[in-house]
């Protein structure tokens, strides 16, 4: 008689508890970026950006926004339509927990680079469906 045993092991992080409806928070990564170019007269122009420039989340979804500073010393920011603000520093990660309960487009705006006159606009769009 041939008997075959199969042993399967799981840890708590591999599968959710029975009956659990909670989804883990999704992490969305953005970085700071910079574009530079020289005009024919030698003048250097530059613009700072969030990359990616548009992210999508579901209404009620718990998200962690991971903002990493690559270019520029620091970028103070606000998320329009919320009370969320902070600063992203070069070489550092800033984590922002998000959960939107209303559909819409929310702008992540760097206050240092808010328009062309200040090497921007450094704006990312958070689209909530």
PDB file of C-alpha atoms in Angstrom:
ATOM      1  CA  UNK A   1       0.000   0.000   0.000  1.00  0.00           C
ATOM      2  CA  UNK A   2       1.357   3.413  -0.987  1.00  0.00           C
ATOM      3  CA  UNK A   3       0.480   6.384   1.226  1.00  0.00           C
ATOM      4  CA  UNK A   4       1.364   9.932   0.238  1.00  0.00           C
ATOM      5  CA  UNK A   5       1.261  12.794   2.705  1.00  0.00           C
ATOM      6  CA  UNK A   6       1.361  16.438   1.731  1.00  0.00           C
ATOM      7  CA  UNK A   7       2.257  19.011   4.309  1.00  0.00           C
ATOM      8  CA  UNK A   8       1.334  22.641   3.667  1.00  0.00           C
ATOM      9  CA  UNK A   9       2.346  25.340   6.097  1.00  0.00           C
ATOM     10  CA  UNK A  10       1.123  28.909   6.242  1.00  0.00           C
ATOM     11  CA  UNK A  11       2.078  31.853   8.365  1.00  0.00           C
ATOM     12  CA  UNK A  12      -0.429  34.474   9.447  1.00  0.00           C
ATOM     13  CA  UNK A  13       0.842  36.921   6.840  1.00  0.00           C
ATOM     14  CA  UNK A  14       0.272  34.473   3.971  1.00  0.00           C
ATOM     15  CA  UNK A  15      -3.504  34.294   4.243  1.00  0.00           C
ATOM     16  CA  UNK A  16      -6.101  36.493   5.898  1.00  0.00           C
ATOM     17  CA  UNK A  17      -8.022  35.206   8.906  1.00  0.00           C
ATOM     18  CA  UNK A  18     -11.229  33.423   8.052  1.00  0.00           C
ATOM     19  CA  UNK A  19     -14.059  35.869   7.650  1.00  0.00           C
ATOM     20  CA  UNK A  20     -11.704  38.843   7.363  1.00  0.00           C
ATOM     21  CA  UNK A  21     -12.952  41.412   4.873  1.00  0.00           C
ATOM     22  CA  UNK A  22     -10.104  43.847   5.443  1.00  0.00           C
ATOM     23  CA  UNK A  23      -7.741  44.335   2.510  1.00  0.00           C
ATOM     24  CA  UNK A  24      -4.142  45.320   3.168  1.00  0.00           C
ATOM     25  CA  UNK A  25      -3.253  48.927   2.453  1.00  0.00           C
ATOM     26  CA  UNK A  26      -1.894  49.486  -1.020  1.00  0.00           C
ATOM     27  CA  UNK A  27       1.355  51.443  -1.256  1.00  0.00           C
ATOM     28  CA  UNK A  28       1.695  53.925  -4.114  1.00  0.00           C
ATOM     29  CA  UNK A  29       5.201  55.263  -4.764  1.00  0.00           C
ATOM     30  CA  UNK A  30       5.949  58.749  -6.074  1.00  0.00           C
ATOM     31  CA  UNK A  31       9.330  60.430  -6.477  1.00  0.00           C
ATOM     32  CA  UNK A  32      10.416  64.008  -6.980  1.00  0.00           C
ATOM     33  CA  UNK A  33      11.994  64.683 -10.358  1.00  0.00           C
ATOM     34  CA  UNK A  34      13.611  67.565 -12.179  1.00  0.00           C
ATOM     35  CA  UNK A  35      13.899  68.484 -15.838  1.00  0.00           C
ATOM     36  CA  UNK A  36      16.618  70.889 -17.006  1.00  0.00           C
ATOM     37  CA  UNK A  37      17.326  72.342 -20.410  1.00  0.00           C
ATOM     38  CA  UNK A  38      19.399  75.149 -21.886  1.00  0.00           C
ATOM     39  CA  UNK A  39      17.835  77.714 -24.212  1.00  0.00           C
ATOM     40  CA  UNK A  40      19.721  78.894 -27.323  1.00  0.00           C
ATOM     41  CA  UNK A  41      20.865  81.995 -25.392  1.00  0.00           C
ATOM     42  CA  UNK A  42      22.429  79.760 -22.695  1.00  0.00           C
ATOM     43  CA  UNK A  43      19.787  80.404 -20.058  1.00  0.00           C
ATOM     44  CA  UNK A  44      19.002  77.251 -18.063  1.00  0.00           C
ATOM     45  CA  UNK A  45      15.377  76.448 -17.367  1.00  0.00           C
ATOM     46  CA  UNK A  46      14.099  73.749 -15.055  1.00  0.00           C
ATOM     47  CA  UNK A  47      10.882  72.247 -13.771  1.00  0.00           C
ATOM     48  CA  UNK A  48      10.156  69.966 -10.830  1.00  0.00           C
ATOM     49  CA  UNK A  49       7.575  67.183 -11.077  1.00  0.00           C
ATOM     50  CA  UNK A  50       5.994  64.335  -9.121  1.00  0.00           C
ATOM     51  CA  UNK A  51       6.406  61.011 -10.872  1.00  0.00           C
ATOM     52  CA  UNK A  52       3.984  59.505 -11.659  1.00  0.00           C
ATOM     53  CA  UNK A  53       1.882  62.600 -12.208  1.00  0.00           C
ATOM     54  CA  UNK A  54      -1.486  60.858 -11.842  1.00  0.00           C
ATOM     55  CA  UNK A  55      -2.549  58.069  -9.502  1.00  0.00           C
ATOM     56  CA  UNK A  56      -5.886  56.302  -9.127  1.00  0.00           C
ATOM     57  CA  UNK A  57      -7.561  55.099  -5.921  1.00  0.00           C
ATOM     58  CA  UNK A  58     -10.998  53.746  -5.135  1.00  0.00           C
ATOM     59  CA  UNK A  59     -13.434  55.558  -2.879  1.00  0.00           C
ATOM     60  CA  UNK A  60     -12.906  54.269   0.683  1.00  0.00           C
ATOM     61  CA  UNK A  61      -9.661  52.451  -0.203  1.00  0.00           C
ATOM     62  CA  UNK A  62      -6.862  52.683   2.373  1.00  0.00           C
ATOM     63  CA  UNK A  63      -3.648  53.725   0.653  1.00  0.00           C
ATOM     64  CA  UNK A  64      -0.171  54.642   1.826  1.00  0.00           C
ATOM     65  CA  UNK A  65       1.451  57.265  -0.362  1.00  0.00           C
ATOM     66  CA  UNK A  66       5.235  56.850  -0.310  1.00  0.00           C
ATOM     67  CA  UNK A  67       6.899  60.084  -1.435  1.00  0.00           C
ATOM     68  CA  UNK A  68      10.674  59.884  -2.005  1.00  0.00           C
ATOM     69  CA  UNK A  69      12.854  62.949  -2.479  1.00  0.00           C
ATOM     70  CA  UNK A  70      15.288  62.558  -5.378  1.00  0.00           C
ATOM     71  CA  UNK A  71      15.683  66.071  -6.786  1.00  0.00           C
ATOM     72  CA  UNK A  72      15.442  69.330  -4.870  1.00  0.00           C
ATOM     73  CA  UNK A  73      16.359  69.881  -1.220  1.00  0.00           C
ATOM     74  CA  UNK A  74      12.782  69.754   0.025  1.00  0.00           C
ATOM     75  CA  UNK A  75       9.214  69.978  -1.227  1.00  0.00           C
ATOM     76  CA  UNK A  76       6.546  71.187   1.233  1.00  0.00           C
ATOM     77  CA  UNK A  77       3.194  69.916  -0.012  1.00  0.00           C
ATOM     78  CA  UNK A  78      -0.550  69.958   0.559  1.00  0.00           C
ATOM     79  CA  UNK A  79      -3.299  67.730  -0.790  1.00  0.00           C
ATOM     80  CA  UNK A  80      -5.991  70.112  -1.943  1.00  0.00           C
ATOM     81  CA  UNK A  81      -9.427  69.532  -0.419  1.00  0.00           C
ATOM     82  CA  UNK A  82      -7.974  67.794   2.661  1.00  0.00           C
ATOM     83  CA  UNK A  83      -6.093  68.818   5.803  1.00  0.00           C
ATOM     84  CA  UNK A  84      -3.044  66.783   4.696  1.00  0.00           C
ATOM     85  CA  UNK A  85       0.308  68.531   4.418  1.00  0.00           C
ATOM     86  CA  UNK A  86       3.952  67.620   4.873  1.00  0.00           C
ATOM     87  CA  UNK A  87       7.473  67.917   3.514  1.00  0.00           C
ATOM     88  CA  UNK A  88       9.473  65.596   1.276  1.00  0.00           C
ATOM     89  CA  UNK A  89      13.246  65.928   1.761  1.00  0.00           C
ATOM     90  CA  UNK A  90      15.996  64.816  -0.592  1.00  0.00           C
ATOM     91  CA  UNK A  91      17.091  61.260   0.186  1.00  0.00           C
ATOM     92  CA  UNK A  92      14.176  60.626   2.542  1.00  0.00           C
ATOM     93  CA  UNK A  93      10.809  58.890   2.311  1.00  0.00           C
ATOM     94  CA  UNK A  94       7.630  60.532   3.576  1.00  0.00           C
ATOM     95  CA  UNK A  95       4.649  58.220   4.179  1.00  0.00           C
ATOM     96  CA  UNK A  96       1.151  59.685   3.908  1.00  0.00           C
ATOM     97  CA  UNK A  97      -1.867  57.514   4.825  1.00  0.00           C
ATOM     98  CA  UNK A  98      -4.827  58.280   2.566  1.00  0.00           C
ATOM     99  CA  UNK A  99      -8.475  57.327   2.463  1.00  0.00           C
ATOM    100  CA  UNK A 100     -10.901  59.360   0.371  1.00  0.00           C
ATOM    101  CA  UNK A 101     -14.620  58.962   0.970  1.00  0.00           C
ATOM    102  CA  UNK A 102     -15.686  61.240  -1.874  1.00  0.00           C
ATOM    103  CA  UNK A 103     -15.044  60.844  -5.601  1.00  0.00           C
ATOM    104  CA  UNK A 104     -13.095  63.559  -7.333  1.00  0.00           C
ATOM    105  CA  UNK A 105      -9.682  64.765  -8.370  1.00  0.00           C
ATOM    106  CA  UNK A 106      -7.403  65.897  -5.560  1.00  0.00           C
ATOM    107  CA  UNK A 107      -4.195  67.775  -6.331  1.00  0.00           C
ATOM    108  CA  UNK A 108      -0.899  67.049  -4.546  1.00  0.00           C
ATOM    109  CA  UNK A 109       0.785  70.462  -4.758  1.00  0.00           C
ATOM    110  CA  UNK A 110       4.359  71.409  -3.863  1.00  0.00           C
ATOM    111  CA  UNK A 111       4.060  74.923  -2.455  1.00  0.00           C
ATOM    112  CA  UNK A 112       7.654  75.806  -3.431  1.00  0.00           C
ATOM    113  CA  UNK A 113       7.059  74.942  -7.096  1.00  0.00           C
ATOM    114  CA  UNK A 114       3.385  75.845  -7.521  1.00  0.00           C
ATOM    115  CA  UNK A 115       3.683  77.536 -10.936  1.00  0.00           C
ATOM    116  CA  UNK A 116       5.986  78.147 -13.914  1.00  0.00           C
ATOM    117  CA  UNK A 117       7.543  81.209 -12.287  1.00  0.00           C
ATOM    118  CA  UNK A 118       8.770  78.889  -9.498  1.00  0.00           C
ATOM    119  CA  UNK A 119       9.994  75.949 -11.653  1.00  0.00           C
ATOM    120  CA  UNK A 120       6.686  74.124 -11.630  1.00  0.00           C
ATOM    121  CA  UNK A 121       3.897  73.441 -11.516  1.00  0.00           C
ATOM    122  CA  UNK A 122       4.814  70.473  -9.346  1.00  0.00           C
ATOM    123  CA  UNK A 123       1.351  68.948  -9.132  1.00  0.00           C
ATOM    124  CA  UNK A 124       0.226  65.315  -9.078  1.00  0.00           C
ATOM    125  CA  UNK A 125      -3.398  64.335  -9.535  1.00  0.00           C
ATOM    126  CA  UNK A 126      -5.091  61.802  -7.250  1.00  0.00           C
ATOM    127  CA  UNK A 127      -8.162  60.502  -9.065  1.00  0.00           C
ATOM    128  CA  UNK A 128     -10.726  58.938  -6.733  1.00  0.00           C
ATOM    129  CA  UNK A 129     -13.446  56.768  -8.320  1.00  0.00           C
TER     130      UNK A 129
END
